[in-house]
Amino acid sequence: MMHLDPAPGAPHLGVRDLRADLAAHVRRAEAGERVIVTVDGRPAAQLAPISPDGTPDLDDLAAAGLVRRPLRSDRPGPPQDLPLLPIDISIDQVLADLGGEPLRRRGGL
């Protein structure tokens, strides 16, 4: 059975080492560090900071198996060189600019 690492890149710590200096490891978590606790070399739990508002972050959700981490670390940037569109233009003006005709209302609609 394959075990996925819930927080790739986070330091791993065996249960014996955790017990030996629990207070220091809790302080590290309080400072923002996430540590994976292993049992017989397998990830079993994590020691991590509590988010300020109490909501889970991506690392928490991935560790719980509720989401998968992205396969790619790069993200596309914002679109460049998009024309600015006026927000105060009517559909009739758009159609006129495109060479069409405005819609005619029928039957009093």
mmCIF file of C-alpha atoms in Angstrom:
data_model
loop_
_atom_site.group_PDB
_atom_site.id
_atom_site.type_symbol
_atom_site.label_atom_id
_atom_site.label_comp_id
_atom_site.label_asym_id
_atom_site.label_seq_id
_atom_site.Cartn_x
_atom_site.Cartn_y
_atom_site.Cartn_z
ATOM 1 C CA MET A 1 0.000 0.000 0.000
ATOM 2 C CA MET A 2 1.395 3.393 -1.000
ATOM 3 C CA HIS A 3 1.289 6.241 1.539
ATOM 4 C CA LEU A 4 1.139 9.770 0.187
ATOM 5 C CA ASP A 5 3.033 12.487 1.961
ATOM 6 C CA PRO A 6 0.360 14.924 3.210
ATOM 7 C CA ALA A 7 2.736 17.891 3.219
ATOM 8 C CA PRO A 8 5.615 17.444 0.772
ATOM 9 C CA GLY A 9 8.697 19.307 1.900
ATOM 10 C CA ALA A 10 7.655 19.397 5.559
ATOM 11 C CA PRO A 11 10.117 17.850 8.001
ATOM 12 C CA HIS A 12 9.316 14.345 9.238
ATOM 13 C CA LEU A 13 9.585 13.346 12.858
ATOM 14 C CA GLY A 14 9.250 9.926 14.439
ATOM 15 C CA VAL A 15 6.960 9.412 17.422
ATOM 16 C CA ARG A 16 9.941 8.702 19.693
ATOM 17 C CA ASP A 17 11.579 12.027 18.763
ATOM 18 C CA LEU A 18 8.269 13.841 19.190
ATOM 19 C CA ARG A 19 7.843 12.452 22.719
ATOM 20 C CA ALA A 20 11.424 13.317 23.628
ATOM 21 C CA ASP A 21 10.893 17.047 23.039
ATOM 22 C CA LEU A 22 7.164 17.622 22.625
ATOM 23 C CA ALA A 23 7.146 21.195 23.959
ATOM 24 C CA ALA A 24 9.800 22.327 21.473
ATOM 25 C CA HIS A 25 7.906 20.777 18.558
ATOM 26 C CA VAL A 26 4.636 22.407 19.644
ATOM 27 C CA ARG A 27 6.435 25.768 19.773
ATOM 28 C CA ARG A 28 7.708 25.163 16.218
ATOM 29 C CA ALA A 29 4.138 24.527 15.082
ATOM 30 C CA GLU A 30 2.971 27.644 16.886
ATOM 31 C CA ALA A 31 5.642 29.577 14.971
ATOM 32 C CA GLY A 32 4.166 28.369 11.679
ATOM 33 C CA GLU A 33 6.092 25.191 10.911
ATOM 34 C CA ARG A 34 4.263 22.053 9.810
ATOM 35 C CA VAL A 35 5.812 18.739 10.909
ATOM 36 C CA ILE A 36 4.751 15.282 9.754
ATOM 37 C CA VAL A 37 4.763 12.676 12.521
ATOM 38 C CA THR A 38 5.667 9.189 11.338
ATOM 39 C CA VAL A 39 5.021 5.731 12.750
ATOM 40 C CA ASP A 40 7.444 3.103 11.480
ATOM 41 C CA GLY A 41 8.481 5.562 8.754
ATOM 42 C CA ARG A 42 4.919 6.116 7.472
ATOM 43 C CA PRO A 43 3.231 9.534 7.749
ATOM 44 C CA ALA A 44 0.586 9.191 10.458
ATOM 45 C CA ALA A 45 -0.205 12.681 11.744
ATOM 46 C CA GLN A 46 0.863 16.261 11.463
ATOM 47 C CA LEU A 47 1.689 18.959 13.923
ATOM 48 C CA ALA A 48 0.754 22.305 12.426
ATOM 49 C CA PRO A 49 -0.264 25.830 13.391
ATOM 50 C CA ILE A 50 -3.924 26.652 13.830
ATOM 51 C CA SER A 51 -5.130 29.101 11.197
ATOM 52 C CA PRO A 52 -6.115 32.486 12.676
ATOM 53 C CA ASP A 53 -9.775 32.123 11.749
ATOM 54 C CA GLY A 54 -9.969 28.398 12.480
ATOM 55 C CA THR A 55 -10.704 27.412 8.885
ATOM 56 C CA PRO A 56 -8.650 24.690 7.233
ATOM 57 C CA ASP A 57 -6.112 25.639 4.586
ATOM 58 C CA LEU A 58 -5.019 23.615 1.556
ATOM 59 C CA ASP A 59 -2.450 21.686 3.592
ATOM 60 C CA ASP A 60 -5.125 20.700 6.115
ATOM 61 C CA LEU A 61 -7.541 19.580 3.401
ATOM 62 C CA ALA A 62 -4.849 17.592 1.584
ATOM 63 C CA ALA A 63 -3.740 15.922 4.808
ATOM 64 C CA ALA A 64 -7.345 14.893 5.467
ATOM 65 C CA GLY A 65 -7.572 13.420 1.969
ATOM 66 C CA LEU A 66 -10.346 15.814 0.945
ATOM 67 C CA VAL A 67 -8.409 17.449 -1.901
ATOM 68 C CA ARG A 68 -5.356 16.628 -3.957
ATOM 69 C CA ARG A 69 -2.427 18.974 -4.215
ATOM 70 C CA PRO A 70 -1.919 20.572 -7.629
ATOM 71 C CA LEU A 71 0.403 18.648 -9.912
ATOM 72 C CA ARG A 72 1.944 21.884 -11.197
ATOM 73 C CA SER A 73 3.421 24.619 -9.092
ATOM 74 C CA ASP A 74 3.357 27.296 -11.778
ATOM 75 C CA ARG A 75 0.279 29.428 -12.232
ATOM 76 C CA PRO A 76 -0.666 31.519 -15.223
ATOM 77 C CA GLY A 77 -0.371 35.220 -14.610
ATOM 78 C CA PRO A 78 -3.144 37.712 -15.146
ATOM 79 C CA PRO A 79 -4.200 38.261 -18.764
ATOM 80 C CA GLN A 80 -2.170 40.939 -20.491
ATOM 81 C CA ASP A 81 -3.113 43.585 -23.036
ATOM 82 C CA LEU A 82 -6.871 43.185 -22.779
ATOM 83 C CA PRO A 83 -8.825 46.097 -24.200
ATOM 84 C CA LEU A 84 -10.699 48.186 -21.685
ATOM 85 C CA LEU A 85 -14.413 47.873 -22.182
ATOM 86 C CA PRO A 86 -16.746 50.730 -21.328
ATOM 87 C CA ILE A 87 -19.299 49.912 -18.672
ATOM 88 C CA ASP A 88 -21.759 52.674 -19.541
ATOM 89 C CA ILE A 89 -22.640 51.581 -23.076
ATOM 90 C CA SER A 90 -26.021 50.260 -24.185
ATOM 91 C CA ILE A 91 -26.575 47.129 -26.232
ATOM 92 C CA ASP A 92 -28.030 49.327 -28.985
ATOM 93 C CA GLN A 93 -24.723 51.208 -29.204
ATOM 94 C CA VAL A 94 -22.743 47.950 -29.301
ATOM 95 C CA LEU A 95 -24.898 46.646 -32.152
ATOM 96 C CA ALA A 96 -24.626 49.948 -34.021
ATOM 97 C CA ASP A 97 -20.834 49.863 -33.647
ATOM 98 C CA LEU A 98 -20.810 46.318 -35.017
ATOM 99 C CA GLY A 99 -22.948 47.339 -37.984
ATOM 100 C CA GLY A 100 -26.072 45.592 -36.774
ATOM 101 C CA GLU A 101 -29.385 47.038 -35.863
ATOM 102 C CA PRO A 102 -30.837 47.383 -32.403
ATOM 103 C CA LEU A 103 -33.503 44.919 -31.388
ATOM 104 C CA ARG A 104 -37.043 46.124 -31.927
ATOM 105 C CA ARG A 105 -39.553 45.445 -29.221
ATOM 106 C CA ARG A 106 -42.649 43.599 -30.323
ATOM 107 C CA GLY A 107 -46.048 43.519 -28.735
ATOM 108 C CA GLY A 108 -45.287 46.109 -26.098
ATOM 109 C CA LEU A 109 -42.488 44.076 -24.485
#
